[in-house]
Amino acid sequence: MDFGIPVLIENKNINENINLCKKLGLNFVELNMNLPEYQVHYLENTGYFRELAENAGIYFTIHLDENLNIADFNKSVSDAYLETVKRTIKAAKLLDVPVINMHINHGVYFTLPDRKVYLFKEYFKEYTEKFQEFCKLCEECTGTDNIKICIENTDGFKDYEKTVIEMLLESDVFALTWDIGHSNACQDIDEEFIIQHKDKLKHFHIHDSCGRKDHMALGTGEIDLKSRMEIARKHKCRCVIETKTAKALEESVLWLRKNFIF
């Protein structure tokens, strides 16, 4: 199993993140495209990033922008997101990136007196067609390269999302990320769905959680971490230690070395 770190807001450049990764004895850094310095036009400077990784003896994974909404009803918006994914995959291939992580956007909802109406559910045909287009694009762009686009759980998959996720998982290009902290923070609402598709697990985001509070250092919350880590080991998943500070990362690595041999 390989373990890595997310880029941290306290680290001001990629070199600081790489140095922290090496200091902790870990394998990779997950570049987060929510941050301005990891937008696709910067990642396309592949020679620079590749040299950094090779010199440090690490590699990168990529986390797509959490705002990514490839099913937006505004075609100009959805086309822009699709183009971003296309360019990200091209850069990932040149960087030997094995995993691109993504969220599923819930979309807009209307609040009625008795319920919320999610527009993607209400207009499910249009929603599904967008994901069919997305799947085809990703298959064409990845080609024969062994890149997995991993769908991460956040605060509970909606039923309409589960339908398109299962459609995507029929493709060899797509897989699952299990964020165990997010899962615990929403009462493990996604666990049954994830376990049903456990053979598609390729990536983990690991952090502890207590109630709705997550991104805690490993061993400081209420998650049965050892059982989750055994699932990750069984499926040979990469694990991002997704705490938000260097101090919490250091504490988490100490916990892993004490409780889980890697």
Short mmCIF file of C-alpha atoms in Angstrom, two decimals:
data_model
loop_
_atom_site.label_atom_id
_atom_site.label_comp_id
_atom_site.label_asym_id
_atom_site.label_seq_id
_atom_site.Cartn_x
_atom_site.Cartn_y
_atom_site.Cartn_z
CA MET A 1 0.00 0.00 0.00
CA ASP A 2 1.09 3.54 -0.76
CA PHE A 3 0.33 6.47 1.53
CA GLY A 4 0.31 10.14 0.62
CA ILE A 5 -0.56 13.64 1.75
CA PRO A 6 -2.91 16.30 0.42
CA VAL A 7 -1.46 19.67 -0.46
CA LEU A 8 -1.83 21.85 2.64
CA ILE A 9 -2.98 25.45 2.79
CA GLU A 10 -0.13 26.19 5.21
CA ASN A 11 2.42 25.11 2.61
CA LYS A 12 2.93 27.93 0.15
CA ASN A 13 4.24 25.96 -2.81
CA ILE A 14 4.59 22.47 -4.22
CA ASN A 15 8.15 22.12 -2.93
CA GLU A 16 7.01 22.54 0.68
CA ASN A 17 4.41 19.81 0.18
CA ILE A 18 6.94 17.48 -1.42
CA ASN A 19 9.41 18.10 1.39
CA LEU A 20 6.75 17.25 3.98
CA CYS A 21 5.84 14.08 2.08
CA LYS A 22 9.49 12.99 2.07
CA LYS A 23 9.98 13.94 5.73
CA LEU A 24 7.06 11.68 6.69
CA GLY A 25 8.40 8.84 4.53
CA LEU A 26 5.32 8.73 2.31
CA ASN A 27 4.86 7.99 -1.37
CA PHE A 28 2.78 10.67 -3.08
CA VAL A 29 1.17 14.11 -2.95
CA GLU A 30 -2.44 14.66 -4.02
CA LEU A 31 -2.63 17.92 -6.01
CA ASN A 32 -5.89 19.74 -5.34
CA MET A 33 -7.38 21.65 -8.25
CA ASN A 34 -9.49 23.80 -5.93
CA LEU A 35 -6.31 25.79 -5.30
CA PRO A 36 -5.13 28.40 -7.82
CA GLU A 37 -1.61 26.98 -8.11
CA TYR A 38 -2.91 23.58 -9.28
CA GLN A 39 -5.29 24.73 -11.99
CA VAL A 40 -5.02 22.76 -15.19
CA HIS A 41 -2.93 25.35 -17.05
CA TYR A 42 -0.28 24.95 -14.34
CA LEU A 43 -0.49 21.15 -14.31
CA GLU A 44 0.11 21.24 -18.05
CA ASN A 45 3.66 22.32 -17.25
CA THR A 46 4.29 18.61 -16.99
CA GLY A 47 8.04 18.77 -17.41
CA TYR A 48 8.34 20.87 -14.26
CA PHE A 49 6.08 18.66 -12.13
CA ARG A 50 7.61 15.47 -13.47
CA GLU A 51 11.12 16.65 -12.64
CA LEU A 52 10.04 17.55 -9.09
CA ALA A 53 8.50 14.12 -8.56
CA GLU A 54 11.44 12.20 -10.03
CA ASN A 55 14.00 14.14 -8.02
CA ALA A 56 12.06 13.54 -4.81
CA GLY A 57 11.24 9.89 -5.52
CA ILE A 58 7.51 10.46 -5.12
CA TYR A 59 4.53 10.72 -7.48
CA PHE A 60 1.29 12.70 -7.73
CA THR A 61 -2.40 11.98 -7.69
CA ILE A 62 -4.93 14.67 -8.64
CA HIS A 63 -8.11 15.87 -6.93
CA LEU A 64 -10.45 17.59 -9.39
CA ASP A 65 -12.17 20.83 -8.42
CA GLU A 66 -15.06 20.09 -6.04
CA ASN A 67 -17.25 22.51 -8.04
CA LEU A 68 -16.96 20.22 -11.06
CA ASN A 69 -20.46 19.91 -12.50
CA ILE A 70 -20.38 18.09 -15.78
CA ALA A 71 -24.21 17.80 -15.78
CA ASP A 72 -24.91 21.53 -15.50
CA PHE A 73 -27.89 22.44 -17.68
CA ASN A 74 -25.96 25.39 -19.10
CA LYS A 75 -24.04 23.77 -21.94
CA SER A 76 -21.30 26.40 -21.88
CA VAL A 77 -20.67 25.59 -18.22
CA SER A 78 -20.73 21.81 -18.62
CA ASP A 79 -18.53 22.04 -21.72
CA ALA A 80 -15.97 24.04 -19.76
CA TYR A 81 -15.87 21.37 -17.05
CA LEU A 82 -15.59 18.60 -19.63
CA GLU A 83 -12.71 20.43 -21.30
CA THR A 84 -11.02 20.78 -17.90
CA VAL A 85 -11.34 17.03 -17.32
CA LYS A 86 -10.00 16.31 -20.81
CA ARG A 87 -6.94 18.51 -20.27
CA THR A 88 -6.40 17.10 -16.77
CA ILE A 89 -6.36 13.54 -18.08
CA LYS A 90 -3.87 14.52 -20.78
CA ALA A 91 -1.57 16.07 -18.16
CA ALA A 92 -2.06 13.09 -15.84
CA LYS A 93 -0.90 10.72 -18.55
CA LEU A 94 2.31 12.70 -19.04
CA LEU A 95 2.88 12.77 -15.27
CA ASP A 96 2.17 9.04 -14.75
CA VAL A 97 -0.63 9.96 -12.37
CA PRO A 98 -2.51 6.76 -11.41
CA VAL A 99 -5.60 8.33 -9.78
CA ILE A 100 -7.81 11.33 -10.50
CA ASN A 101 -10.25 11.85 -7.64
CA MET A 102 -13.62 13.54 -8.12
CA HIS A 103 -16.81 14.50 -6.29
CA ILE A 104 -20.33 14.16 -7.66
CA ASN A 105 -22.14 17.50 -7.64
CA HIS A 106 -25.62 17.29 -6.07
CA GLY A 107 -26.85 20.17 -8.21
CA VAL A 108 -29.50 22.76 -7.42
CA TYR A 109 -32.66 21.97 -5.48
CA PHE A 110 -35.98 23.77 -5.05
CA THR A 111 -37.33 23.94 -1.50
CA LEU A 112 -41.06 23.16 -1.39
CA PRO A 113 -43.19 23.33 1.76
CA ASP A 114 -42.77 19.61 2.41
CA ARG A 115 -39.55 18.58 0.65
CA LYS A 116 -36.52 19.46 -1.43
CA VAL A 117 -36.73 18.75 -5.15
CA TYR A 118 -33.31 18.12 -6.73
CA LEU A 119 -33.35 19.22 -10.34
CA PHE A 120 -31.01 16.45 -11.48
CA LYS A 121 -33.55 13.93 -10.19
CA GLU A 122 -36.45 15.82 -11.74
CA TYR A 123 -34.65 16.02 -15.10
CA PHE A 124 -33.03 12.62 -14.88
CA LYS A 125 -32.94 11.94 -18.63
CA GLU A 126 -30.85 15.05 -19.29
CA TYR A 127 -28.69 14.25 -16.25
CA THR A 128 -28.00 10.70 -17.41
CA GLU A 129 -27.15 11.82 -20.93
CA LYS A 130 -24.51 14.20 -19.55
CA PHE A 131 -22.86 11.37 -17.64
CA GLN A 132 -22.93 9.11 -20.67
CA GLU A 133 -21.08 11.87 -22.55
CA PHE A 134 -18.67 12.23 -19.63
CA CYS A 135 -17.96 8.50 -19.53
CA LYS A 136 -17.27 8.35 -23.26
CA LEU A 137 -14.95 11.36 -23.05
CA CYS A 138 -12.96 9.85 -20.17
CA GLU A 139 -12.62 6.50 -21.94
CA GLU A 140 -11.38 8.17 -25.11
CA CYS A 141 -8.93 10.40 -23.24
CA THR A 142 -7.41 7.72 -21.01
CA GLY A 143 -7.07 5.24 -23.85
CA THR A 144 -4.84 2.34 -22.82
CA ASP A 145 -3.26 4.22 -19.89
CA ASN A 146 -4.04 2.74 -16.49
CA ILE A 147 -5.55 5.88 -14.95
CA LYS A 148 -8.50 5.46 -12.61
CA ILE A 149 -11.03 8.24 -12.14
CA CYS A 150 -12.23 7.62 -8.59
CA ILE A 151 -15.58 8.89 -7.33
CA GLU A 152 -15.44 10.02 -3.71
CA ASN A 153 -18.27 9.91 -1.19
CA THR A 154 -18.97 13.20 0.59
CA ASP A 155 -22.20 13.75 2.56
CA GLY A 156 -24.28 10.91 1.17
CA PHE A 157 -24.93 9.89 -2.43
CA LYS A 158 -28.41 10.73 -3.70
CA ASP A 159 -30.39 7.94 -5.38
CA TYR A 160 -30.06 9.58 -8.80
CA GLU A 161 -26.31 9.83 -8.24
CA LYS A 162 -26.02 6.14 -7.36
CA THR A 163 -27.65 5.28 -10.69
CA VAL A 164 -25.09 7.20 -12.76
CA ILE A 165 -22.20 6.07 -10.53
CA GLU A 166 -23.14 2.44 -11.19
CA MET A 167 -23.25 3.25 -14.90
CA LEU A 168 -19.76 4.78 -14.70
CA LEU A 169 -18.40 1.82 -12.72
CA GLU A 170 -19.26 -0.47 -15.62
CA SER A 171 -16.30 1.19 -17.34
CA ASP A 172 -12.76 0.12 -16.44
CA VAL A 173 -11.80 3.79 -16.29
CA PHE A 174 -13.90 4.51 -13.18
CA ALA A 175 -13.45 3.36 -9.60
CA LEU A 176 -14.34 4.46 -6.06
CA THR A 177 -12.65 6.51 -3.36
CA TRP A 178 -13.81 5.78 0.19
CA ASP A 179 -13.44 8.83 2.40
CA ILE A 180 -13.85 7.19 5.80
CA GLY A 181 -14.08 10.51 7.67
CA HIS A 182 -16.87 11.85 5.45
CA SER A 183 -18.58 8.49 5.77
CA ASN A 184 -18.56 8.58 9.57
CA ALA A 185 -19.67 12.22 9.67
CA CYS A 186 -22.91 11.32 7.86
CA GLN A 187 -23.62 8.16 9.87
CA ASP A 188 -22.05 5.85 7.28
CA ILE A 189 -24.97 6.39 4.92
CA ASP A 190 -22.80 5.44 1.92
CA GLU A 191 -21.14 2.38 3.45
CA GLU A 192 -23.63 -0.18 2.13
CA PHE A 193 -23.35 1.19 -1.41
CA ILE A 194 -19.55 1.26 -1.23
CA ILE A 195 -19.32 -2.29 0.11
CA GLN A 196 -21.66 -3.48 -2.64
CA HIS A 197 -19.06 -2.19 -5.09
CA LYS A 198 -15.96 -2.96 -3.03
CA ASP A 199 -14.20 -4.55 -5.99
CA LYS A 200 -14.10 -1.05 -7.47
CA LEU A 201 -12.30 0.47 -4.49
CA LYS A 202 -8.94 1.92 -5.58
CA HIS A 203 -8.39 4.96 -3.37
CA PHE A 204 -9.00 6.00 0.25
CA HIS A 205 -9.05 9.33 2.01
CA ILE A 206 -8.27 8.54 5.63
CA HIS A 207 -8.84 10.83 8.58
CA ASP A 208 -10.60 10.39 11.89
CA SER A 209 -14.01 11.77 12.76
CA CYS A 210 -16.20 12.35 15.79
CA GLY A 211 -19.85 13.09 15.14
CA ARG A 212 -20.01 15.57 12.29
CA LYS A 213 -16.44 16.73 12.88
CA ASP A 214 -13.92 15.17 10.53
CA HIS A 215 -10.42 15.66 9.07
CA MET A 216 -9.09 14.82 12.55
CA ALA A 217 -5.74 13.14 13.16
CA LEU A 218 -5.89 9.35 13.05
CA GLY A 219 -6.59 7.86 16.46
CA THR A 220 -8.27 10.96 17.88
CA GLY A 221 -11.87 10.19 16.90
CA GLU A 222 -14.39 7.37 16.93
CA ILE A 223 -13.80 5.51 13.63
CA ASP A 224 -12.81 1.84 13.74
CA LEU A 225 -9.70 2.68 11.76
CA LYS A 226 -8.14 -0.77 11.80
CA SER A 227 -11.13 -2.40 10.10
CA ARG A 228 -11.20 0.33 7.44
CA MET A 229 -7.47 0.01 6.86
CA GLU A 230 -7.76 -3.74 6.42
CA ILE A 231 -10.32 -3.14 3.65
CA ALA A 232 -7.90 -0.72 2.02
CA ARG A 233 -5.09 -3.25 2.30
CA LYS A 234 -7.22 -6.08 0.90
CA HIS A 235 -8.07 -4.05 -2.19
CA LYS A 236 -4.54 -2.62 -2.56
CA CYS A 237 -5.78 0.96 -2.33
CA ARG A 238 -3.71 4.09 -2.13
CA CYS A 239 -4.45 6.15 0.97
CA VAL A 240 -4.32 9.93 1.28
CA ILE A 241 -3.93 10.91 4.94
CA GLU A 242 -6.38 13.78 4.52
CA THR A 243 -5.82 15.89 7.58
CA LYS A 244 -5.45 19.60 7.08
CA THR A 245 -2.27 20.50 9.02
CA ALA A 246 1.30 19.23 9.09
CA LYS A 247 0.97 18.57 12.82
CA ALA A 248 -2.08 16.35 12.31
CA LEU A 249 -0.30 14.55 9.47
CA GLU A 250 2.68 13.82 11.70
CA GLU A 251 0.40 12.51 14.45
CA SER A 252 -1.45 10.36 11.92
CA VAL A 253 1.74 8.82 10.53
CA LEU A 254 2.85 7.97 14.08
CA TRP A 255 -0.51 6.28 14.67
CA LEU A 256 -0.17 4.29 11.43
CA ARG A 257 3.34 3.14 12.27
CA LYS A 258 2.22 2.05 15.71
CA ASN A 259 -1.07 0.41 14.77
CA PHE A 260 -0.87 -0.52 11.10
CA ILE A 261 2.36 -1.73 9.53
CA PHE A 262 3.06 -0.13 6.14
#
